[in-house]
Amino acid sequence: MPELAKENTKEGLEAFIRYWYEQLNYSYESGETGTLRSLSAPTCTLCSSLRDGIEDGWNEGRWVAGAGIRSAAVEIEFNSESSSQIAIIQVIQAPIEIRNADGSLYQDPVPATNSASRAALEFADERWVLTDLGLIR
């Protein structure tokens, strides 16, 4: 994690958000979700759902192809008097394919997306944690 992402500042929060999405991307690529889990609160339902989907995609010899994800834009109205912050994030994701051990498709591919998410974050114990994540429709 970048040192900046550990700071309770607007720049630190943005760095943390970008790092969180880098870890999500890594999880899709590798099936490893431990770091992502440590960056998200147990109360974040969508965070848990994303992790569960990734873990399922990598189960029984399967693997995830594509699925590259990045946070293209981050908007934050930082309130320095609060430990809780809200951010709006543009998230771009490539199509997702889950492949069986033999290389065949496990299910129909999930199309590429370009969407916005609302993230709630908390700075506590000298670190940021994603406490809630939801799609903006």
PDB file of C-alpha atoms in Angstrom, residues 11-12 24 33 35 42 55-56 58 68 76 82-83 90 97 108 114 117 119 124 131:
ATOM      1  CA  GLU A  11      -5.115  12.829  -1.160  1.00  0.00           C
ATOM      2  CA  GLY A  12      -4.643   9.874   1.185  1.00  0.00           C
ATOM      3  CA  LEU A  24      -9.785  -5.845  -6.628  1.00  0.00           C
ATOM      4  CA  THR A  33      -8.772 -12.018  -1.947  1.00  0.00           C
ATOM      5  CA  THR A  35      -5.666  -8.231   0.977  1.00  0.00           C
ATOM      6  CA  PRO A  42     -17.341  -7.002   7.221  1.00  0.00           C
ATOM      7  CA  GLU A  55     -13.431 -16.953  -5.056  1.00  0.00           C
ATOM      8  CA  ASP A  56     -16.188 -18.933  -6.786  1.00  0.00           C
ATOM      9  CA  TRP A  58     -11.399 -19.557  -9.111  1.00  0.00           C
ATOM     10  CA  GLY A  68      -9.488  -5.810 -15.790  1.00  0.00           C
ATOM     11  CA  ILE A  76     -14.396  13.401  -2.899  1.00  0.00           C
ATOM     12  CA  SER A  82     -15.040  13.714  10.233  1.00  0.00           C
ATOM     13  CA  SER A  83     -13.482  10.257  10.174  1.00  0.00           C
ATOM     14  CA  GLN A  90     -16.055   5.899 -12.005  1.00  0.00           C
ATOM     15  CA  GLU A  97     -14.910 -14.736 -18.592  1.00  0.00           C
ATOM     16  CA  ASP A 108     -21.674 -16.742 -20.502  1.00  0.00           C
ATOM     17  CA  ASN A 114     -18.454   1.736 -17.238  1.00  0.00           C
ATOM     18  CA  SER A 117     -20.092   3.683  -7.434  1.00  0.00           C
ATOM     19  CA  ALA A 119     -18.176   4.431  -1.457  1.00  0.00           C
ATOM     20  CA  ALA A 124      -9.781   4.494  12.243  1.00  0.00           C
ATOM     21  CA  THR A 131     -17.349   0.368   4.920  1.00  0.00           C
TER      22      THR A 131
END
